[in-house]
């Protein structure tokens, strides 16, 4: 890949070349859908889908179980999708933990301490967390009970983040296996008498060591919350780390360890005692402390009223500006994610076109060389 070609595909962004970027992104989406359609045209798969469709839509005693399956399937797909959105896009993902999972865990924690139970009525749970109608059995809610309550959605979200990390690994792995000779391989293929510079020896050493990245190192990189894990996936893919070693490490690290750490932090931050202490500490902040304290106390009070079936309070109306700001922030992040996704698809298609053009030029040069040799042989004869 030449420098001109690199500048060409990097210029495929919406704010520079909007028409061509949208065209290339649309072509890439169409090719993916066509590939998925061709893969799905299997007699056994179509027969299974037809059978499940008949069971799902025909009335009968199975209707209750079908409705339950649809409910749990929607629940699983929702949290998996949010997890994928978090980590897909090479660092441009949507931070769905801050926007969805974190607030959900915080609301469950507040409701557990206020209601004295985790048996919230469903519906409206999980959309709304309200106390069950009295009388009901109270229980002592601690960290482990709340952790168990939110474990399914957190686990699904964590698995989604794992799935979202795979594209960076496969893109780097495909680039390495695409037939290009890497610099480290060129150094390794030199004759035994050729001298190696210090930089070449370092590159060769990295190539040899990174191919044997230990499971524990990938696990540690995945377990610590950091926004740069895409780099780890790219490195593992580039140096051909075995897929199952990479996948198992990030599955344990992200879905079990990292997600649990994040859950514990949110639950501990929103316990009754800590929230009250935080509100009291805010009074010591000059100028804004008293107003922020009043706002937080009012919102907590109105939230607890709603958990007991109360109506909307004036303090909650005063909080509507903050809620709107968070909504606009979420919309901005979604817009940025869509733009980055369109740019990425267009650049992938542009690079594929350049690779095809290079391949055609190579074939033309080979054919031209063969014709030249034939003409020379005929001239000699």
Short mmCIF file of C-alpha atoms in Angstrom, two decimals:
data_model
loop_
_atom_site.label_atom_id
_atom_site.label_comp_id
_atom_site.label_asym_id
_atom_site.label_seq_id
_atom_site.Cartn_x
_atom_site.Cartn_y
_atom_site.Cartn_z
CA UNK A 1 0.00 0.00 0.00
CA UNK A 2 1.46 3.32 -1.09
CA UNK A 3 1.21 6.62 0.75
CA UNK A 4 -1.12 7.98 -1.96
CA UNK A 5 -3.47 5.02 -1.57
CA UNK A 6 -3.46 5.44 2.20
CA UNK A 7 -4.39 9.12 1.88
CA UNK A 8 -7.08 8.19 -0.63
CA UNK A 9 -8.99 5.78 1.60
CA UNK A 10 -8.45 7.88 4.72
CA UNK A 11 -10.15 10.80 2.97
CA UNK A 12 -13.39 8.78 2.75
CA UNK A 13 -15.23 10.61 5.54
CA UNK A 14 -18.60 12.32 5.51
CA UNK A 15 -17.26 15.84 6.05
CA UNK A 16 -14.83 15.62 3.10
CA UNK A 17 -16.44 13.38 0.48
CA UNK A 18 -20.03 12.81 1.63
CA UNK A 19 -21.50 11.41 -1.61
CA UNK A 20 -18.75 8.88 -2.26
CA UNK A 21 -18.58 7.91 1.43
CA UNK A 22 -22.32 7.18 1.56
CA UNK A 23 -22.10 5.29 -1.74
CA UNK A 24 -19.22 3.08 -0.58
CA UNK A 25 -20.85 2.46 2.81
CA UNK A 26 -24.11 1.47 1.11
CA UNK A 27 -22.27 -0.92 -1.21
CA UNK A 28 -20.50 -2.50 1.78
CA UNK A 29 -23.79 -2.97 3.66
CA UNK A 30 -25.41 -4.46 0.53
CA UNK A 31 -22.54 -6.91 0.07
CA UNK A 32 -22.78 -7.97 3.71
CA UNK A 33 -26.53 -8.53 3.45
CA UNK A 34 -26.05 -10.49 0.23
CA UNK A 35 -23.38 -12.63 1.91
CA UNK A 36 -25.65 -13.25 4.92
CA UNK A 37 -28.55 -14.15 2.58
CA UNK A 38 -26.44 -16.63 0.64
CA UNK A 39 -25.21 -18.22 3.86
CA UNK A 40 -28.76 -18.50 5.22
CA UNK A 41 -30.09 -20.27 2.11
CA UNK A 42 -29.78 -23.68 3.71
CA UNK A 43 -32.59 -26.23 3.58
CA UNK A 44 -32.16 -27.28 7.20
CA UNK A 45 -32.01 -23.71 8.48
CA UNK A 46 -35.06 -22.66 6.48
CA UNK A 47 -36.97 -25.73 7.62
CA UNK A 48 -36.14 -25.04 11.27
CA UNK A 49 -37.20 -21.39 10.95
CA UNK A 50 -40.46 -22.43 9.27
CA UNK A 51 -41.18 -24.95 12.03
CA UNK A 52 -40.48 -22.38 14.77
CA UNK A 53 -42.63 -19.84 12.96
CA UNK A 54 -45.58 -22.23 12.84
CA UNK A 55 -45.22 -22.98 16.55
CA UNK A 56 -44.93 -19.30 17.40
CA UNK A 57 -47.89 -17.95 15.45
CA UNK A 58 -50.42 -20.77 15.64
CA UNK A 59 -52.76 -20.68 18.69
CA UNK A 60 -52.61 -23.50 21.17
CA UNK A 61 -51.36 -24.56 24.61
CA UNK A 62 -47.81 -23.61 23.60
CA UNK A 63 -48.72 -19.92 23.30
CA UNK A 64 -47.78 -19.14 26.92
CA UNK A 65 -44.35 -20.72 26.59
CA UNK A 66 -43.78 -19.04 23.22
CA UNK A 67 -44.56 -15.65 24.78
CA UNK A 68 -42.11 -16.36 27.60
CA UNK A 69 -39.42 -17.36 25.10
CA UNK A 70 -40.00 -14.18 23.10
CA UNK A 71 -39.73 -12.12 26.29
CA UNK A 72 -36.44 -13.68 27.37
CA UNK A 73 -35.07 -13.60 23.82
CA UNK A 74 -35.83 -9.88 23.55
CA UNK A 75 -34.21 -9.30 26.96
CA UNK A 76 -31.06 -11.16 25.88
CA UNK A 77 -30.81 -9.51 22.45
CA UNK A 78 -31.30 -6.04 23.98
CA UNK A 79 -28.41 -6.30 26.43
CA UNK A 80 -26.17 -8.17 23.98
CA UNK A 81 -26.73 -5.43 21.41
CA UNK A 82 -25.90 -2.71 23.93
CA UNK A 83 -22.70 -4.55 24.81
CA UNK A 84 -21.70 -4.83 21.15
CA UNK A 85 -22.32 -1.10 20.66
CA UNK A 86 -19.95 -0.37 23.54
CA UNK A 87 -16.86 -2.02 22.09
CA UNK A 88 -17.38 -2.12 18.33
CA UNK A 89 -15.91 0.53 16.08
CA UNK A 90 -12.20 0.70 17.04
CA UNK A 91 -12.65 3.05 19.98
CA UNK A 92 -15.68 4.89 18.56
CA UNK A 93 -18.26 2.75 20.32
CA UNK A 94 -21.27 3.95 22.26
CA UNK A 95 -20.65 3.97 26.03
CA UNK A 96 -23.77 2.02 26.92
CA UNK A 97 -22.61 1.20 30.45
CA UNK A 98 -22.82 4.87 31.40
CA UNK A 99 -26.06 5.37 29.47
CA UNK A 100 -28.00 2.17 30.20
CA UNK A 101 -26.49 -0.54 32.39
CA UNK A 102 -25.00 1.76 35.03
CA UNK A 103 -28.24 3.73 35.61
CA UNK A 104 -30.20 0.46 35.67
CA UNK A 105 -27.95 -0.98 38.42
CA UNK A 106 -28.11 2.29 40.34
CA UNK A 107 -31.93 2.33 40.18
CA UNK A 108 -32.12 -1.30 41.34
CA UNK A 109 -29.79 -0.49 44.26
CA UNK A 110 -31.82 2.54 45.37
CA UNK A 111 -35.08 0.62 45.04
CA UNK A 112 -33.70 -2.35 47.00
CA UNK A 113 -32.73 -0.20 49.98
CA UNK A 114 -35.94 1.83 49.86
CA UNK A 115 -38.38 -1.07 49.43
CA UNK A 116 -36.49 -3.60 51.53
CA UNK A 117 -36.92 -6.26 48.85
CA UNK A 118 -35.71 -7.26 45.41
CA UNK A 119 -38.99 -8.83 44.31
CA UNK A 120 -40.14 -5.92 42.18
CA UNK A 121 -43.41 -6.34 40.25
CA UNK A 122 -42.81 -7.40 36.66
CA UNK A 123 -44.12 -5.67 34.69
CA UNK A 124 -43.20 -2.79 35.00
CA UNK A 125 -39.75 -4.12 36.02
CA UNK A 126 -37.17 -3.75 34.54
CA UNK A 127 -38.45 -0.56 32.90
CA UNK A 128 -39.56 0.82 36.27
CA UNK A 129 -38.47 -0.21 39.75
CA UNK A 130 -41.38 0.10 42.16
CA UNK A 131 -42.12 -1.56 45.48
CA UNK A 132 -44.59 -4.47 45.53
CA UNK A 133 -48.03 -3.79 47.00
CA UNK A 134 -48.21 -4.10 50.77
CA UNK A 135 -48.04 -6.30 52.70
CA UNK A 136 -44.89 -8.04 51.48
CA UNK A 137 -41.94 -9.76 53.08
CA UNK A 138 -39.02 -7.43 53.76
CA UNK A 139 -35.45 -8.67 53.47
CA UNK A 140 -32.02 -7.29 54.28
CA UNK A 141 -30.58 -6.30 50.90
CA UNK A 142 -26.80 -6.43 50.73
CA UNK A 143 -24.20 -6.17 48.00
CA UNK A 144 -24.35 -9.85 47.00
CA UNK A 145 -28.14 -9.99 46.68
CA UNK A 146 -28.21 -6.88 44.48
CA UNK A 147 -25.30 -8.27 42.46
CA UNK A 148 -27.24 -11.48 41.86
CA UNK A 149 -30.33 -9.47 40.85
CA UNK A 150 -28.55 -7.58 38.08
CA UNK A 151 -26.19 -10.41 37.10
CA UNK A 152 -28.16 -11.65 34.00
CA UNK A 153 -28.23 -8.29 32.21
CA UNK A 154 -24.64 -7.50 33.24
CA UNK A 155 -23.44 -10.90 32.00
CA UNK A 156 -25.23 -10.48 28.66
CA UNK A 157 -23.85 -6.96 28.32
CA UNK A 158 -20.35 -8.31 29.04
CA UNK A 159 -20.71 -11.04 26.40
CA UNK A 160 -21.82 -8.34 23.97
CA UNK A 161 -18.65 -6.34 24.64
CA UNK A 162 -16.65 -9.50 23.89
CA UNK A 163 -18.40 -9.93 20.54
CA UNK A 164 -17.78 -6.28 19.75
CA UNK A 165 -14.02 -6.73 20.29
CA UNK A 166 -13.71 -9.50 17.69
CA UNK A 167 -13.75 -7.29 14.53
CA UNK A 168 -10.49 -5.56 15.50
CA UNK A 169 -8.86 -8.98 16.00
CA UNK A 170 -10.12 -10.42 12.70
CA UNK A 171 -9.30 -7.29 10.69
CA UNK A 172 -5.70 -7.32 11.93
CA UNK A 173 -5.43 -11.09 11.42
CA UNK A 174 -6.81 -10.87 7.86
CA UNK A 175 -4.40 -8.06 7.03
CA UNK A 176 -1.51 -10.21 8.25
CA UNK A 177 -2.69 -13.24 6.26
CA UNK A 178 -3.56 -11.30 3.10
CA UNK A 179 -0.29 -12.24 1.41
CA UNK A 180 1.67 -9.09 2.23
CA UNK A 181 5.26 -9.69 3.39
CA UNK A 182 5.77 -8.00 6.73
CA UNK A 183 8.99 -6.27 7.55
CA UNK A 184 9.76 -8.78 10.28
CA UNK A 185 9.41 -11.63 7.78
CA UNK A 186 11.67 -9.85 5.34
CA UNK A 187 14.30 -9.57 8.07
CA UNK A 188 13.87 -13.22 8.99
CA UNK A 189 14.21 -14.32 5.35
CA UNK A 190 17.55 -12.63 4.86
CA UNK A 191 20.65 -14.70 4.38
CA UNK A 192 22.67 -15.80 7.41
CA UNK A 193 25.53 -13.50 6.46
CA UNK A 194 23.41 -10.36 6.21
CA UNK A 195 23.74 -7.88 9.05
CA UNK A 196 20.68 -6.72 11.00
CA UNK A 197 20.27 -3.21 12.32
CA UNK A 198 19.11 -2.57 15.88
CA UNK A 199 15.60 -1.59 14.71
CA UNK A 200 15.29 -4.73 12.59
CA UNK A 201 16.40 -6.93 15.50
CA UNK A 202 13.79 -5.27 17.76
CA UNK A 203 11.04 -5.84 15.18
CA UNK A 204 12.05 -9.48 14.77
CA UNK A 205 12.10 -9.99 18.54
CA UNK A 206 8.62 -8.44 18.92
CA UNK A 207 7.23 -10.62 16.13
CA UNK A 208 8.62 -13.75 17.78
CA UNK A 209 7.49 -12.85 21.31
CA UNK A 210 4.02 -11.53 20.50
CA UNK A 211 3.06 -14.74 18.73
CA UNK A 212 3.36 -16.44 22.14
CA UNK A 213 1.37 -13.92 24.18
CA UNK A 214 0.36 -15.76 27.39
CA UNK A 215 -3.28 -16.29 28.29
CA UNK A 216 -2.82 -14.43 31.60
CA UNK A 217 -1.54 -11.26 29.89
CA UNK A 218 -4.59 -11.03 27.60
CA UNK A 219 -6.83 -11.79 30.59
CA UNK A 220 -5.32 -8.92 32.60
CA UNK A 221 -5.68 -6.51 29.67
CA UNK A 222 -9.36 -7.46 29.30
CA UNK A 223 -10.14 -7.38 33.04
CA UNK A 224 -9.02 -3.80 33.67
CA UNK A 225 -11.49 -1.14 32.47
CA UNK A 226 -9.63 0.72 29.73
CA UNK A 227 -10.71 2.30 26.42
CA UNK A 228 -7.60 1.06 24.56
CA UNK A 229 -8.35 -2.66 24.50
CA UNK A 230 -8.85 -2.46 20.72
CA UNK A 231 -5.07 -2.07 20.50
CA UNK A 232 -4.66 -5.38 22.33
CA UNK A 233 -7.06 -7.05 19.90
CA UNK A 234 -5.21 -5.59 16.92
CA UNK A 235 -1.85 -6.73 18.29
CA UNK A 236 -3.14 -10.25 18.98
CA UNK A 237 -4.64 -10.47 15.50
CA UNK A 238 -1.56 -9.09 13.78
CA UNK A 239 0.81 -11.50 15.50
CA UNK A 240 -1.55 -14.44 14.89
CA UNK A 241 -2.37 -15.26 18.50
CA UNK A 242 -4.66 -18.35 18.39
CA UNK A 243 -8.32 -17.34 18.28
CA UNK A 244 -9.53 -19.53 21.14
CA UNK A 245 -6.77 -18.30 23.45
CA UNK A 246 -7.78 -14.70 22.66
CA UNK A 247 -11.54 -15.36 22.87
CA UNK A 248 -11.48 -17.31 26.13
CA UNK A 249 -9.26 -14.70 27.79
CA UNK A 250 -11.46 -11.73 26.87
CA UNK A 251 -14.64 -13.69 27.66
CA UNK A 252 -13.47 -14.36 31.22
CA UNK A 253 -11.91 -10.93 31.61
CA UNK A 254 -14.70 -8.77 30.21
CA UNK A 255 -17.91 -10.73 30.87
CA UNK A 256 -16.99 -12.01 34.34
CA UNK A 257 -14.22 -9.96 35.97
CA UNK A 258 -14.56 -6.48 34.45
CA UNK A 259 -18.38 -6.46 34.43
CA UNK A 260 -18.44 -7.61 38.07
CA UNK A 261 -15.99 -4.87 39.10
CA UNK A 262 -18.16 -2.25 37.42
CA UNK A 263 -21.31 -3.62 39.06
CA UNK A 264 -19.73 -3.59 42.52
CA UNK A 265 -18.55 0.00 42.05
CA UNK A 266 -22.02 1.22 41.05
CA UNK A 267 -23.79 -0.69 43.83
CA UNK A 268 -21.40 0.58 46.48
CA UNK A 269 -21.67 4.14 45.14
CA UNK A 270 -25.49 4.14 45.38
CA UNK A 271 -26.05 2.59 48.78
CA UNK A 272 -28.24 4.67 51.08
CA UNK A 273 -25.45 5.64 53.48
CA UNK A 274 -23.02 6.75 50.79
CA UNK A 275 -25.62 8.80 48.92
CA UNK A 276 -26.66 10.59 52.12
CA UNK A 277 -23.03 11.24 53.07
CA UNK A 278 -22.34 12.60 49.59
CA UNK A 279 -25.33 14.93 49.84
CA UNK A 280 -24.12 16.19 53.24
CA UNK A 281 -20.57 16.69 51.94
CA UNK A 282 -21.92 18.80 49.08
CA UNK A 283 -23.06 21.39 51.62
CA UNK A 284 -19.39 22.15 52.26
CA UNK A 285 -18.77 23.12 48.62
CA UNK A 286 -18.85 26.93 48.29
CA UNK A 287 -21.34 28.72 46.07
CA UNK A 288 -22.96 25.73 44.32
CA UNK A 289 -22.95 23.21 47.17
CA UNK A 290 -26.29 24.18 48.74
CA UNK A 291 -28.21 24.28 45.46
CA UNK A 292 -26.76 20.95 44.25
CA UNK A 293 -27.51 19.39 47.66
CA UNK A 294 -31.12 20.59 47.48
CA UNK A 295 -31.48 19.25 43.94
CA UNK A 296 -30.07 15.78 44.77
CA UNK A 297 -32.13 15.44 47.96
CA UNK A 298 -35.27 16.48 46.10
CA UNK A 299 -34.69 14.04 43.27
CA UNK A 300 -33.98 11.18 45.68
CA UNK A 301 -37.14 12.01 47.62
CA UNK A 302 -39.30 12.12 44.49
CA UNK A 303 -37.73 8.90 43.20
CA UNK A 304 -38.55 7.12 46.45
CA UNK A 305 -42.11 8.46 46.25
CA UNK A 306 -42.49 6.95 42.79
CA UNK A 307 -41.15 3.62 44.05
CA UNK A 308 -44.03 3.57 46.52
CA UNK A 309 -46.54 4.51 43.83
CA UNK A 310 -46.53 8.26 44.49
CA UNK A 311 -47.05 10.92 41.86
CA UNK A 312 -44.70 13.38 40.28
CA UNK A 313 -43.24 16.02 42.58
CA UNK A 314 -42.01 19.57 42.03
CA UNK A 315 -38.42 18.60 42.78
CA UNK A 316 -38.50 16.12 39.94
CA UNK A 317 -39.75 18.82 37.60
CA UNK A 318 -36.71 20.93 38.52
CA UNK A 319 -34.47 18.01 37.53
CA UNK A 320 -35.92 17.82 34.03
CA UNK A 321 -33.17 20.07 32.63
CA UNK A 322 -30.43 17.67 33.77
CA UNK A 323 -32.36 14.73 32.33
CA UNK A 324 -32.72 16.52 29.00
CA UNK A 325 -29.01 17.26 28.92
CA UNK A 326 -28.22 13.58 29.39
CA UNK A 327 -30.71 12.69 26.64
CA UNK A 328 -29.06 15.15 24.24
CA UNK A 329 -25.67 13.72 25.20
CA UNK A 330 -26.93 10.22 24.39
CA UNK A 331 -28.28 11.43 21.02
CA UNK A 332 -24.94 13.09 20.24
CA UNK A 333 -23.05 9.89 21.07
CA UNK A 334 -25.40 7.84 18.89
CA UNK A 335 -24.93 10.32 16.03
CA UNK A 336 -21.13 10.17 16.41
CA UNK A 337 -21.25 6.37 16.46
CA UNK A 338 -23.34 6.22 13.26
CA UNK A 339 -21.03 8.67 11.49
CA UNK A 340 -17.92 6.74 12.51
CA UNK A 341 -19.56 3.48 11.40
CA UNK A 342 -20.41 4.91 7.97
CA UNK A 343 -16.85 6.23 7.59
CA UNK A 344 -15.39 2.87 8.62
CA UNK A 345 -17.55 0.95 6.12
CA UNK A 346 -16.65 3.34 3.30
CA UNK A 347 -12.93 3.06 4.10
CA UNK A 348 -13.10 -0.74 4.18
CA UNK A 349 -14.72 -0.74 0.73
CA UNK A 350 -12.16 1.76 -0.56
CA UNK A 351 -9.25 -0.37 0.64
CA UNK A 352 -10.83 -3.46 -0.92
CA UNK A 353 -11.12 -1.65 -4.25
CA UNK A 354 -7.47 -0.60 -4.06
CA UNK A 355 -6.39 -4.18 -3.31
CA UNK A 356 -8.37 -5.44 -6.32
CA UNK A 357 -6.81 -2.77 -8.54
CA UNK A 358 -3.30 -3.74 -7.37
CA UNK A 359 -4.07 -7.39 -8.08
CA UNK A 360 -5.30 -6.54 -11.59
CA UNK A 361 -2.20 -4.44 -12.26
CA UNK A 362 -0.01 -7.34 -11.12
CA UNK A 363 -1.79 -9.75 -13.46
CA UNK A 364 -1.49 -7.30 -16.35
CA UNK A 365 2.24 -6.94 -15.72
CA UNK A 366 2.64 -10.74 -15.67
CA UNK A 367 0.70 -11.10 -18.94
CA UNK A 368 2.69 -8.28 -20.51
CA UNK A 369 5.96 -9.90 -19.44
CA UNK A 370 4.86 -13.27 -20.87
CA UNK A 371 3.91 -11.65 -24.19
CA UNK A 372 7.27 -9.89 -24.29
CA UNK A 373 9.11 -13.18 -23.73
CA UNK A 374 7.08 -14.87 -26.47
CA UNK A 375 7.82 -12.07 -28.90
CA UNK A 376 11.55 -12.34 -28.13
CA UNK A 377 11.49 -16.11 -28.72
CA UNK A 378 9.67 -15.65 -32.03
CA UNK A 379 12.20 -13.01 -33.08
CA UNK A 380 15.11 -15.33 -32.27
CA UNK A 381 13.52 -18.16 -34.20
#
